[in-house]
mmCIF file of C-alpha atoms and ligand atoms in Angstrom:
data_model
loop_
_atom_site.group_PDB
_atom_site.id
_atom_site.type_symbol
_atom_site.label_atom_id
_atom_site.label_comp_id
_atom_site.label_asym_id
_atom_site.label_seq_id
_atom_site.Cartn_x
_atom_site.Cartn_y
_atom_site.Cartn_z
ATOM 1 C CA MET A 1 31.263 -90.935 18.349
ATOM 2 C CA TYR A 2 28.463 -92.040 20.723
ATOM 3 C CA LYS A 3 25.132 -93.736 21.086
ATOM 4 C CA TYR A 4 22.441 -92.350 23.343
ATOM 5 C CA LYS A 5 18.944 -92.857 24.634
ATOM 6 C CA GLN A 6 16.721 -90.096 25.951
ATOM 7 C CA ILE A 7 15.160 -91.506 29.115
ATOM 8 C CA ALA A 8 13.190 -88.423 30.202
ATOM 9 C CA ALA A 9 12.537 -84.909 28.937
ATOM 10 C CA ASP A 10 15.716 -83.745 30.633
ATOM 11 C CA ARG A 11 17.874 -86.901 30.914
ATOM 12 C CA PHE A 12 20.049 -88.915 28.556
ATOM 13 C CA VAL A 13 22.142 -92.044 28.823
ATOM 14 C CA LEU A 14 25.239 -92.154 26.609
ATOM 15 C CA SER A 15 27.675 -94.817 25.534
ATOM 16 C CA LEU A 16 30.720 -93.219 23.938
ATOM 17 C CA ASP A 17 32.434 -95.165 21.147
ATOM 18 C CA ASN A 18 35.607 -97.048 21.934
ATOM 19 C CA HIS A 19 38.746 -94.959 21.197
ATOM 20 C CA ALA A 20 36.757 -91.698 21.143
ATOM 21 C CA GLU A 21 38.050 -88.696 23.071
ATOM 22 C CA VAL A 22 35.740 -88.078 26.016
ATOM 23 C CA VAL A 23 35.587 -84.260 26.071
ATOM 24 C CA ALA A 24 35.174 -83.901 22.283
ATOM 25 C CA ALA A 25 32.416 -86.527 22.208
ATOM 26 C CA LEU A 26 30.537 -84.884 25.053
ATOM 27 C CA GLU A 27 30.871 -81.424 23.449
ATOM 28 C CA ALA A 28 29.454 -82.839 20.208
ATOM 29 C CA PHE A 29 26.526 -84.338 22.114
ATOM 30 C CA CYS A 30 25.774 -81.028 23.878
ATOM 31 C CA LEU A 31 25.830 -79.218 20.533
ATOM 32 C CA GLU A 32 23.553 -81.806 18.929
ATOM 33 C CA GLN A 33 21.042 -81.647 21.779
ATOM 34 C CA GLY A 34 21.318 -77.889 22.352
ATOM 35 C CA ILE A 35 22.250 -78.368 26.004
ATOM 36 C CA LEU A 36 23.104 -74.936 27.405
ATOM 37 C CA ALA A 37 23.289 -75.961 31.050
ATOM 38 C CA GLY A 38 23.378 -79.310 32.788
ATOM 39 C CA SER A 39 25.391 -81.925 34.580
ATOM 40 C CA VAL A 40 27.161 -85.156 33.694
ATOM 41 C CA ASP A 41 28.412 -88.155 35.582
ATOM 42 C CA GLY A 42 29.834 -91.477 34.532
ATOM 43 C CA LEU A 43 32.520 -94.114 34.453
ATOM 44 C CA GLY A 44 34.620 -96.000 31.937
ATOM 45 C CA ALA A 45 38.099 -97.097 30.948
ATOM 46 C CA VAL A 46 40.812 -95.112 29.187
ATOM 47 C CA SER A 47 44.300 -95.685 27.805
ATOM 48 C CA GLU A 48 45.381 -92.073 28.202
ATOM 49 C CA ALA A 49 44.228 -89.056 30.184
ATOM 50 C CA THR A 50 45.502 -85.507 30.590
ATOM 51 C CA PHE A 51 44.711 -83.697 33.805
ATOM 52 C CA ARG A 52 45.155 -80.058 34.739
ATOM 53 C CA PHE A 53 46.104 -78.666 38.105
ATOM 54 C CA LEU A 54 45.781 -74.956 38.859
ATOM 55 C CA ASP A 55 48.351 -73.744 41.354
ATOM 56 C CA PRO A 56 46.475 -71.068 43.348
ATOM 57 C CA ALA A 57 49.721 -69.366 44.361
ATOM 58 C CA THR A 58 50.914 -68.703 40.811
ATOM 59 C CA LYS A 59 47.556 -69.046 38.993
ATOM 60 C CA LYS A 60 49.469 -71.184 36.519
ATOM 61 C CA TYR A 61 48.197 -74.433 35.051
ATOM 62 C CA VAL A 62 50.225 -77.606 35.319
ATOM 63 C CA ASP A 63 49.115 -80.299 32.865
ATOM 64 C CA LYS A 64 50.110 -83.949 33.075
ATOM 65 C CA THR A 65 49.356 -86.861 30.752
ATOM 66 C CA PHE A 66 49.110 -90.441 31.992
ATOM 67 C CA GLN A 67 49.575 -93.002 29.209
ATOM 68 C CA GLU A 68 48.394 -96.237 30.731
ATOM 69 C CA GLN A 69 45.229 -98.254 31.029
ATOM 70 C CA MET A 70 43.028 -96.811 33.798
ATOM 71 C CA GLU A 71 39.490 -97.209 35.068
ATOM 72 C CA ILE A 72 37.470 -94.021 35.311
ATOM 73 C CA THR A 73 36.221 -94.636 38.817
ATOM 74 C CA ASN A 74 34.370 -91.344 38.753
ATOM 75 C CA LEU A 75 33.600 -88.642 36.225
ATOM 76 C CA THR A 76 31.695 -85.615 37.496
ATOM 77 C CA GLY A 77 31.052 -82.465 35.566
ATOM 78 C CA ASN A 78 28.854 -79.589 34.610
ATOM 79 C CA ILE A 79 27.800 -78.060 31.329
ATOM 80 C CA SER A 80 27.546 -74.349 30.704
ATOM 81 C CA GLN A 81 28.178 -71.870 27.891
ATOM 82 C CA LYS A 82 31.117 -69.676 26.954
ATOM 83 C CA ASP A 83 31.442 -67.645 23.765
ATOM 84 C CA GLY A 84 28.320 -69.320 22.385
ATOM 85 C CA LYS A 85 29.743 -72.841 22.703
ATOM 86 C CA PRO A 86 29.352 -75.660 25.225
ATOM 87 C CA TYR A 87 31.749 -75.233 28.126
ATOM 88 C CA LEU A 88 32.437 -78.474 29.939
ATOM 89 C CA HIS A 89 33.933 -78.552 33.410
ATOM 90 C CA ILE A 90 34.822 -82.165 34.176
ATOM 91 C CA HIS A 91 36.781 -83.775 36.981
ATOM 92 C CA VAL A 92 37.915 -87.392 36.830
ATOM 93 C CA THR A 93 39.387 -89.926 39.206
ATOM 94 C CA ALA A 94 41.147 -92.803 37.435
ATOM 95 C CA GLY A 95 42.276 -96.088 38.948
ATOM 96 C CA ARG A 96 45.578 -97.616 37.854
ATOM 97 C CA ARG A 97 46.677 -101.235 37.498
ATOM 98 C CA ASP A 98 48.090 -101.154 41.040
ATOM 99 C CA TYR A 99 44.722 -99.805 42.343
ATOM 100 C CA SER A 100 46.136 -96.406 43.184
ATOM 101 C CA CYS A 101 44.317 -93.412 41.707
ATOM 102 C CA VAL A 102 45.217 -90.267 39.856
ATOM 103 C CA GLY A 103 42.845 -87.508 38.964
ATOM 104 C CA GLY A 104 42.059 -83.901 38.424
ATOM 105 C CA HIS A 105 40.458 -81.449 36.057
ATOM 106 C CA LEU A 106 40.040 -83.332 32.784
ATOM 107 C CA LEU A 107 41.509 -81.900 29.589
ATOM 108 C CA SER A 108 41.203 -85.042 27.472
ATOM 109 C CA ALA A 109 40.928 -88.796 27.752
ATOM 110 C CA ARG A 110 41.040 -91.587 25.169
ATOM 111 C CA ILE A 111 38.553 -94.369 25.758
ATOM 112 C CA ASN A 112 39.878 -97.915 25.713
ATOM 113 C CA GLY A 113 36.960 -100.112 26.614
ATOM 114 C CA ALA A 114 33.831 -98.148 27.386
ATOM 115 C CA CYS A 115 32.557 -94.855 28.701
ATOM 116 C CA GLU A 116 29.022 -94.689 30.038
ATOM 117 C CA LEU A 117 27.566 -91.334 30.983
ATOM 118 C CA SER A 118 24.366 -89.874 32.331
ATOM 119 C CA VAL A 119 23.587 -86.316 31.251
ATOM 120 C CA GLU A 120 20.975 -84.057 32.776
ATOM 121 C CA ARG A 121 19.801 -81.029 30.812
ATOM 122 C CA PHE A 122 18.647 -78.046 32.851
ATOM 123 C CA ASP A 123 15.704 -77.227 30.602
ATOM 124 C CA GLY A 124 15.103 -73.599 29.718
ATOM 125 C CA VAL A 125 18.258 -72.514 31.488
ATOM 126 C CA THR A 126 21.432 -70.956 30.119
ATOM 127 C CA ILE A 127 24.436 -70.637 32.400
ATOM 128 C CA GLY A 128 27.447 -68.655 31.208
ATOM 129 C CA ARG A 129 30.997 -68.185 32.459
ATOM 130 C CA ARG A 130 32.994 -65.137 33.456
ATOM 131 C CA PHE A 131 36.698 -64.881 34.117
ATOM 132 C CA ASP A 132 37.479 -64.172 37.774
ATOM 133 C CA THR A 133 40.738 -62.312 38.270
ATOM 134 C CA GLU A 134 41.075 -63.285 41.936
ATOM 135 C CA THR A 135 41.142 -67.032 41.290
ATOM 136 C CA GLY A 136 42.177 -67.121 37.651
ATOM 137 C CA LEU A 137 39.154 -69.287 36.914
ATOM 138 C CA ASN A 138 36.219 -69.093 34.542
ATOM 139 C CA LEU A 139 33.471 -69.148 37.164
ATOM 140 C CA TYR A 140 29.741 -69.662 36.747
ATOM 141 C CA ASP A 141 28.131 -66.345 35.799
ATOM 142 C CA LEU A 142 24.982 -66.560 37.927
HETATM 143 FE FE1 FE B 201 38.246 -77.867 37.355
#
């Protein structure tokens, strides 16, 4: 699902396998490495991506899938814990063939080309999540 190199006590470089699903691969990596808190950034190319938009007025999610070849021009995220499992919060901007961009909160993305990530582990730290009724979001529990 991925190859990786540990470049420091708290830093990893990852190359996700072609055709892998980005979120599932990153969750598997966090489980393997026991990463309970951290951050991730990267880039890549995908053939499909599903984004989520939370409407603050209704607190309802609107999901949309784009089935086309796109460049991940930016992937930014954080890693925490919820219900004893890795909880990834990832936002992506993706560039289309016409050089316009779409983006949002990432639910899933299928790699078609490459996906190169840098992961930082916050050593000795666990960060959980709690549901916030005002926003309808699972916020950091700090
Ligand atoms: Fe989000």
